[in-house]
């Protein structure tokens, strides 16, 4: 097993410059793109591939979205978009939001999987391998969906779930749906 090496000062400086340049480019192209902030034990940056590999209890924060993993590979593209791939046992994401039904209830969406891929261009999260998606309302678990693959669109809350092989009952989609809070009158 390879032991992660601490990045040199030059590698760290280059990675920080790349992230700042990318977030500046993204901010110039769309005024609503949030900055990406990352904490990790180690970083390996490849300027030619525009790939940053963060290892060791990695935490990525982009606006209201937080992604956690043992490792996150962050790829930057020439058009300013970023793609992050988090792996872990499990990797996870979390997003806070207000309820869409006007009830004033605070909601939190959480996802867990062996691999989570985030694409900033279309705000999608692809959860693969023992995937689980949860919705919490006012601190209580409300809904939970499980499958082998979940594609979650962060901006709309729309998602699809694939169970895997039909011949294996443990690979089927399962869902638990709790009661919704009552809507408040205007």
PDB file of C-alpha atoms in Angstrom:
ATOM      1  CA  UNK A   1       0.000   0.000   0.000  1.00  0.00           C
ATOM      2  CA  UNK A   2       1.396   3.364  -0.974  1.00  0.00           C
ATOM      3  CA  UNK A   3       1.691   5.883   1.793  1.00  0.00           C
ATOM      4  CA  UNK A   4       0.507   9.390   0.776  1.00  0.00           C
ATOM      5  CA  UNK A   5       3.358  11.841   0.608  1.00  0.00           C
ATOM      6  CA  UNK A   6       3.062  15.360   1.888  1.00  0.00           C
ATOM      7  CA  UNK A   7       2.967  17.766  -1.038  1.00  0.00           C
ATOM      8  CA  UNK A   8       5.919  20.052  -1.576  1.00  0.00           C
ATOM      9  CA  UNK A   9       5.512  23.773  -1.156  1.00  0.00           C
ATOM     10  CA  UNK A  10       5.627  24.209  -4.953  1.00  0.00           C
ATOM     11  CA  UNK A  11       2.942  21.567  -5.562  1.00  0.00           C
ATOM     12  CA  UNK A  12       0.697  23.103  -2.912  1.00  0.00           C
ATOM     13  CA  UNK A  13       1.206  26.606  -4.313  1.00  0.00           C
ATOM     14  CA  UNK A  14       0.436  25.410  -7.857  1.00  0.00           C
ATOM     15  CA  UNK A  15      -2.728  23.627  -6.714  1.00  0.00           C
ATOM     16  CA  UNK A  16      -3.939  26.683  -4.842  1.00  0.00           C
ATOM     17  CA  UNK A  17      -3.230  28.873  -7.872  1.00  0.00           C
ATOM     18  CA  UNK A  18      -5.106  26.443 -10.121  1.00  0.00           C
ATOM     19  CA  UNK A  19      -8.126  26.400  -7.825  1.00  0.00           C
ATOM     20  CA  UNK A  20      -8.137  30.191  -7.495  1.00  0.00           C
ATOM     21  CA  UNK A  21      -7.808  30.628 -11.263  1.00  0.00           C
ATOM     22  CA  UNK A  22     -10.584  28.103 -11.889  1.00  0.00           C
ATOM     23  CA  UNK A  23     -12.939  29.710  -9.391  1.00  0.00           C
ATOM     24  CA  UNK A  24     -12.117  33.173 -10.804  1.00  0.00           C
ATOM     25  CA  UNK A  25     -12.827  31.926 -14.327  1.00  0.00           C
ATOM     26  CA  UNK A  26     -16.065  30.321 -13.178  1.00  0.00           C
ATOM     27  CA  UNK A  27     -17.114  33.474 -11.313  1.00  0.00           C
ATOM     28  CA  UNK A  28     -16.491  35.556 -14.421  1.00  0.00           C
ATOM     29  CA  UNK A  29     -18.604  33.261 -16.595  1.00  0.00           C
ATOM     30  CA  UNK A  30     -21.545  32.967 -14.206  1.00  0.00           C
ATOM     31  CA  UNK A  31     -22.088  35.221 -11.247  1.00  0.00           C
ATOM     32  CA  UNK A  32     -23.748  32.495  -9.191  1.00  0.00           C
ATOM     33  CA  UNK A  33     -20.978  29.851  -9.201  1.00  0.00           C
ATOM     34  CA  UNK A  34     -19.781  29.353  -5.642  1.00  0.00           C
ATOM     35  CA  UNK A  35     -16.149  28.902  -4.660  1.00  0.00           C
ATOM     36  CA  UNK A  36     -14.940  25.365  -3.973  1.00  0.00           C
ATOM     37  CA  UNK A  37     -13.072  24.908  -0.677  1.00  0.00           C
ATOM     38  CA  UNK A  38     -11.253  21.683   0.214  1.00  0.00           C
ATOM     39  CA  UNK A  39      -9.569  20.349   3.351  1.00  0.00           C
ATOM     40  CA  UNK A  40      -7.462  17.158   3.317  1.00  0.00           C
ATOM     41  CA  UNK A  41      -4.407  15.497   4.836  1.00  0.00           C
ATOM     42  CA  UNK A  42      -2.499  15.509   1.526  1.00  0.00           C
ATOM     43  CA  UNK A  43      -2.712  16.860  -2.017  1.00  0.00           C
ATOM     44  CA  UNK A  44      -1.122  15.721  -5.280  1.00  0.00           C
ATOM     45  CA  UNK A  45      -1.581  18.097  -8.242  1.00  0.00           C
ATOM     46  CA  UNK A  46      -0.927  17.373 -11.916  1.00  0.00           C
ATOM     47  CA  UNK A  47      -0.931  20.643 -13.849  1.00  0.00           C
ATOM     48  CA  UNK A  48      -0.864  18.972 -17.265  1.00  0.00           C
ATOM     49  CA  UNK A  49      -4.048  16.990 -16.517  1.00  0.00           C
ATOM     50  CA  UNK A  50      -5.560  19.746 -14.316  1.00  0.00           C
ATOM     51  CA  UNK A  51      -6.178  17.071 -11.710  1.00  0.00           C
ATOM     52  CA  UNK A  52      -5.930  17.519  -7.950  1.00  0.00           C
ATOM     53  CA  UNK A  53      -5.990  14.354  -5.819  1.00  0.00           C
ATOM     54  CA  UNK A  54      -6.879  15.037  -2.188  1.00  0.00           C
ATOM     55  CA  UNK A  55      -6.441  12.208   0.333  1.00  0.00           C
ATOM     56  CA  UNK A  56      -7.131  11.654   3.998  1.00  0.00           C
ATOM     57  CA  UNK A  57     -10.472  12.693   5.516  1.00  0.00           C
ATOM     58  CA  UNK A  58     -11.304  15.023   2.633  1.00  0.00           C
ATOM     59  CA  UNK A  59     -14.014  17.671   2.954  1.00  0.00           C
ATOM     60  CA  UNK A  60     -15.176  19.614  -0.123  1.00  0.00           C
ATOM     61  CA  UNK A  61     -17.571  22.547   0.336  1.00  0.00           C
ATOM     62  CA  UNK A  62     -19.216  24.300  -2.634  1.00  0.00           C
ATOM     63  CA  UNK A  63     -21.994  26.668  -1.589  1.00  0.00           C
ATOM     64  CA  UNK A  64     -24.566  24.657   0.391  1.00  0.00           C
ATOM     65  CA  UNK A  65     -23.101  21.335  -0.785  1.00  0.00           C
ATOM     66  CA  UNK A  66     -20.587  19.366   1.313  1.00  0.00           C
ATOM     67  CA  UNK A  67     -18.884  16.179   0.057  1.00  0.00           C
ATOM     68  CA  UNK A  68     -16.815  13.919   2.330  1.00  0.00           C
ATOM     69  CA  UNK A  69     -14.566  11.044   1.342  1.00  0.00           C
ATOM     70  CA  UNK A  70     -11.331   9.215   1.989  1.00  0.00           C
ATOM     71  CA  UNK A  71     -10.179  10.595  -1.383  1.00  0.00           C
ATOM     72  CA  UNK A  72     -11.527  13.219  -3.765  1.00  0.00           C
ATOM     73  CA  UNK A  73     -10.153  13.629  -7.288  1.00  0.00           C
ATOM     74  CA  UNK A  74     -10.981  17.102  -8.622  1.00  0.00           C
ATOM     75  CA  UNK A  75     -10.657  17.582 -12.391  1.00  0.00           C
ATOM     76  CA  UNK A  76     -10.863  21.035 -13.933  1.00  0.00           C
ATOM     77  CA  UNK A  77     -11.886  21.537 -17.555  1.00  0.00           C
ATOM     78  CA  UNK A  78     -11.018  24.334 -19.984  1.00  0.00           C
ATOM     79  CA  UNK A  79     -14.633  25.585 -19.941  1.00  0.00           C
ATOM     80  CA  UNK A  80     -14.372  26.241 -16.174  1.00  0.00           C
ATOM     81  CA  UNK A  81     -16.446  23.285 -15.041  1.00  0.00           C
ATOM     82  CA  UNK A  82     -15.220  21.005 -12.285  1.00  0.00           C
ATOM     83  CA  UNK A  83     -15.849  17.323 -11.701  1.00  0.00           C
ATOM     84  CA  UNK A  84     -15.150  15.745  -8.338  1.00  0.00           C
ATOM     85  CA  UNK A  85     -15.029  12.018  -7.652  1.00  0.00           C
ATOM     86  CA  UNK A  86     -15.224  11.075  -3.975  1.00  0.00           C
ATOM     87  CA  UNK A  87     -14.537   7.552  -2.760  1.00  0.00           C
ATOM     88  CA  UNK A  88     -14.879   6.141   0.718  1.00  0.00           C
ATOM     89  CA  UNK A  89     -16.533   3.590   2.945  1.00  0.00           C
ATOM     90  CA  UNK A  90     -18.869   5.302   2.318  1.00  0.00           C
ATOM     91  CA  UNK A  91     -18.294   8.650   0.613  1.00  0.00           C
ATOM     92  CA  UNK A  92     -21.118  11.051   1.419  1.00  0.00           C
ATOM     93  CA  UNK A  93     -22.689  14.360   0.534  1.00  0.00           C
ATOM     94  CA  UNK A  94     -24.981  16.710   2.396  1.00  0.00           C
ATOM     95  CA  UNK A  95     -27.047  19.695   1.285  1.00  0.00           C
ATOM     96  CA  UNK A  96     -29.189  22.017   3.409  1.00  0.00           C
ATOM     97  CA  UNK A  97     -32.236  23.658   1.872  1.00  0.00           C
ATOM     98  CA  UNK A  98     -35.597  25.151   2.750  1.00  0.00           C
ATOM     99  CA  UNK A  99     -38.673  23.037   2.053  1.00  0.00           C
ATOM    100  CA  UNK A 100     -40.088  23.646  -1.409  1.00  0.00           C
ATOM    101  CA  UNK A 101     -43.712  23.474  -0.228  1.00  0.00           C
ATOM    102  CA  UNK A 102     -43.655  26.775   1.682  1.00  0.00           C
ATOM    103  CA  UNK A 103     -43.953  25.140   5.120  1.00  0.00           C
ATOM    104  CA  UNK A 104     -40.756  26.784   6.391  1.00  0.00           C
ATOM    105  CA  UNK A 105     -39.364  23.374   7.346  1.00  0.00           C
ATOM    106  CA  UNK A 106     -35.591  23.035   7.061  1.00  0.00           C
ATOM    107  CA  UNK A 107     -34.599  20.058   4.925  1.00  0.00           C
ATOM    108  CA  UNK A 108     -31.303  18.275   4.585  1.00  0.00           C
ATOM    109  CA  UNK A 109     -30.520  15.857   1.767  1.00  0.00           C
ATOM    110  CA  UNK A 110     -27.799  13.290   2.460  1.00  0.00           C
ATOM    111  CA  UNK A 111     -26.313  10.714   0.141  1.00  0.00           C
ATOM    112  CA  UNK A 112     -23.974   7.786   0.778  1.00  0.00           C
ATOM    113  CA  UNK A 113     -22.158   5.456  -1.645  1.00  0.00           C
ATOM    114  CA  UNK A 114     -18.801   3.875  -2.322  1.00  0.00           C
ATOM    115  CA  UNK A 115     -18.295   6.447  -5.107  1.00  0.00           C
ATOM    116  CA  UNK A 116     -19.899   9.870  -5.615  1.00  0.00           C
ATOM    117  CA  UNK A 117     -19.283  11.900  -8.777  1.00  0.00           C
ATOM    118  CA  UNK A 118     -20.221  15.596  -8.757  1.00  0.00           C
ATOM    119  CA  UNK A 119     -20.391  17.597 -12.002  1.00  0.00           C
ATOM    120  CA  UNK A 120     -20.587  21.379 -11.536  1.00  0.00           C
ATOM    121  CA  UNK A 121     -21.860  22.007 -15.095  1.00  0.00           C
ATOM    122  CA  UNK A 122     -25.258  20.464 -14.412  1.00  0.00           C
ATOM    123  CA  UNK A 123     -25.187  20.147 -10.586  1.00  0.00           C
ATOM    124  CA  UNK A 124     -25.591  16.373 -10.625  1.00  0.00           C
ATOM    125  CA  UNK A 125     -24.412  13.851  -8.076  1.00  0.00           C
ATOM    126  CA  UNK A 126     -24.032  10.257  -9.236  1.00  0.00           C
ATOM    127  CA  UNK A 127     -23.908   7.786  -6.328  1.00  0.00           C
ATOM    128  CA  UNK A 128     -22.582   4.331  -7.219  1.00  0.00           C
ATOM    129  CA  UNK A 129     -22.223   1.188  -5.107  1.00  0.00           C
ATOM    130  CA  UNK A 130     -24.588   0.599  -2.164  1.00  0.00           C
ATOM    131  CA  UNK A 131     -26.131   4.025  -2.749  1.00  0.00           C
ATOM    132  CA  UNK A 132     -28.496   5.597  -0.258  1.00  0.00           C
ATOM    133  CA  UNK A 133     -30.329   8.949  -0.449  1.00  0.00           C
ATOM    134  CA  UNK A 134     -32.017  10.448   2.612  1.00  0.00           C
ATOM    135  CA  UNK A 135     -34.224  13.501   3.201  1.00  0.00           C
ATOM    136  CA  UNK A 136     -34.292  14.903   6.726  1.00  0.00           C
ATOM    137  CA  UNK A 137     -36.951  17.395   7.860  1.00  0.00           C
ATOM    138  CA  UNK A 138     -36.338  19.438  10.997  1.00  0.00           C
ATOM    139  CA  UNK A 139     -33.673  16.962  12.138  1.00  0.00           C
ATOM    140  CA  UNK A 140     -35.769  13.813  11.615  1.00  0.00           C
ATOM    141  CA  UNK A 141     -35.305  11.211   8.897  1.00  0.00           C
ATOM    142  CA  UNK A 142     -38.307  11.498   6.574  1.00  0.00           C
ATOM    143  CA  UNK A 143     -37.489   9.586   3.368  1.00  0.00           C
ATOM    144  CA  UNK A 144     -34.836   7.073   2.385  1.00  0.00           C
ATOM    145  CA  UNK A 145     -34.139   5.405  -0.950  1.00  0.00           C
ATOM    146  CA  UNK A 146     -31.553   2.693  -1.641  1.00  0.00           C
ATOM    147  CA  UNK A 147     -30.167   1.148  -4.798  1.00  0.00           C
ATOM    148  CA  UNK A 148     -26.902   0.385  -6.533  1.00  0.00           C
ATOM    149  CA  UNK A 149     -26.939   3.660  -8.477  1.00  0.00           C
ATOM    150  CA  UNK A 150     -28.658   6.993  -7.762  1.00  0.00           C
ATOM    151  CA  UNK A 151     -28.494  10.018 -10.067  1.00  0.00           C
ATOM    152  CA  UNK A 152     -29.481  13.141  -8.085  1.00  0.00           C
ATOM    153  CA  UNK A 153     -29.948  16.577  -9.687  1.00  0.00           C
ATOM    154  CA  UNK A 154     -28.983  18.971  -6.925  1.00  0.00           C
ATOM    155  CA  UNK A 155     -30.787  22.066  -8.242  1.00  0.00           C
ATOM    156  CA  UNK A 156     -34.180  20.376  -8.702  1.00  0.00           C
ATOM    157  CA  UNK A 157     -34.153  17.500  -6.192  1.00  0.00           C
ATOM    158  CA  UNK A 158     -35.123  15.077  -8.983  1.00  0.00           C
ATOM    159  CA  UNK A 159     -33.457  11.662  -8.805  1.00  0.00           C
ATOM    160  CA  UNK A 160     -33.499   8.213 -10.394  1.00  0.00           C
ATOM    161  CA  UNK A 161     -32.547   4.949  -8.707  1.00  0.00           C
ATOM    162  CA  UNK A 162     -31.297   1.737 -10.313  1.00  0.00           C
ATOM    163  CA  UNK A 163     -31.355  -1.458  -8.257  1.00  0.00           C
ATOM    164  CA  UNK A 164     -28.875  -3.534 -10.199  1.00  0.00           C
ATOM    165  CA  UNK A 165     -29.382  -7.129 -11.270  1.00  0.00           C
ATOM    166  CA  UNK A 166     -33.007  -8.315 -11.289  1.00  0.00           C
ATOM    167  CA  UNK A 167     -31.858 -11.832 -10.333  1.00  0.00           C
ATOM    168  CA  UNK A 168     -30.562 -10.639  -6.976  1.00  0.00           C
ATOM    169  CA  UNK A 169     -33.250  -9.496  -4.481  1.00  0.00           C
ATOM    170  CA  UNK A 170     -30.662  -7.556  -2.462  1.00  0.00           C
ATOM    171  CA  UNK A 171     -30.001  -5.376  -5.511  1.00  0.00           C
ATOM    172  CA  UNK A 172     -33.566  -4.098  -5.794  1.00  0.00           C
ATOM    173  CA  UNK A 173     -34.588  -0.490  -5.168  1.00  0.00           C
ATOM    174  CA  UNK A 174     -36.069   0.130  -1.727  1.00  0.00           C
ATOM    175  CA  UNK A 175     -37.811   3.272  -0.507  1.00  0.00           C
ATOM    176  CA  UNK A 176     -39.268   4.466   2.776  1.00  0.00           C
ATOM    177  CA  UNK A 177     -41.438   7.563   2.402  1.00  0.00           C
ATOM    178  CA  UNK A 178     -42.540   9.509   5.466  1.00  0.00           C
ATOM    179  CA  UNK A 179     -45.538  11.830   5.785  1.00  0.00           C
ATOM    180  CA  UNK A 180     -45.068  15.307   4.340  1.00  0.00           C
ATOM    181  CA  UNK A 181     -45.602  18.380   6.511  1.00  0.00           C
ATOM    182  CA  UNK A 182     -48.829  20.275   5.870  1.00  0.00           C
ATOM    183  CA  UNK A 183     -48.579  23.338   3.633  1.00  0.00           C
ATOM    184  CA  UNK A 184     -49.203  26.670   5.275  1.00  0.00           C
ATOM    185  CA  UNK A 185     -51.876  28.908   3.788  1.00  0.00           C
ATOM    186  CA  UNK A 186     -50.630  32.165   2.179  1.00  0.00           C
TER     187      UNK A 186
END
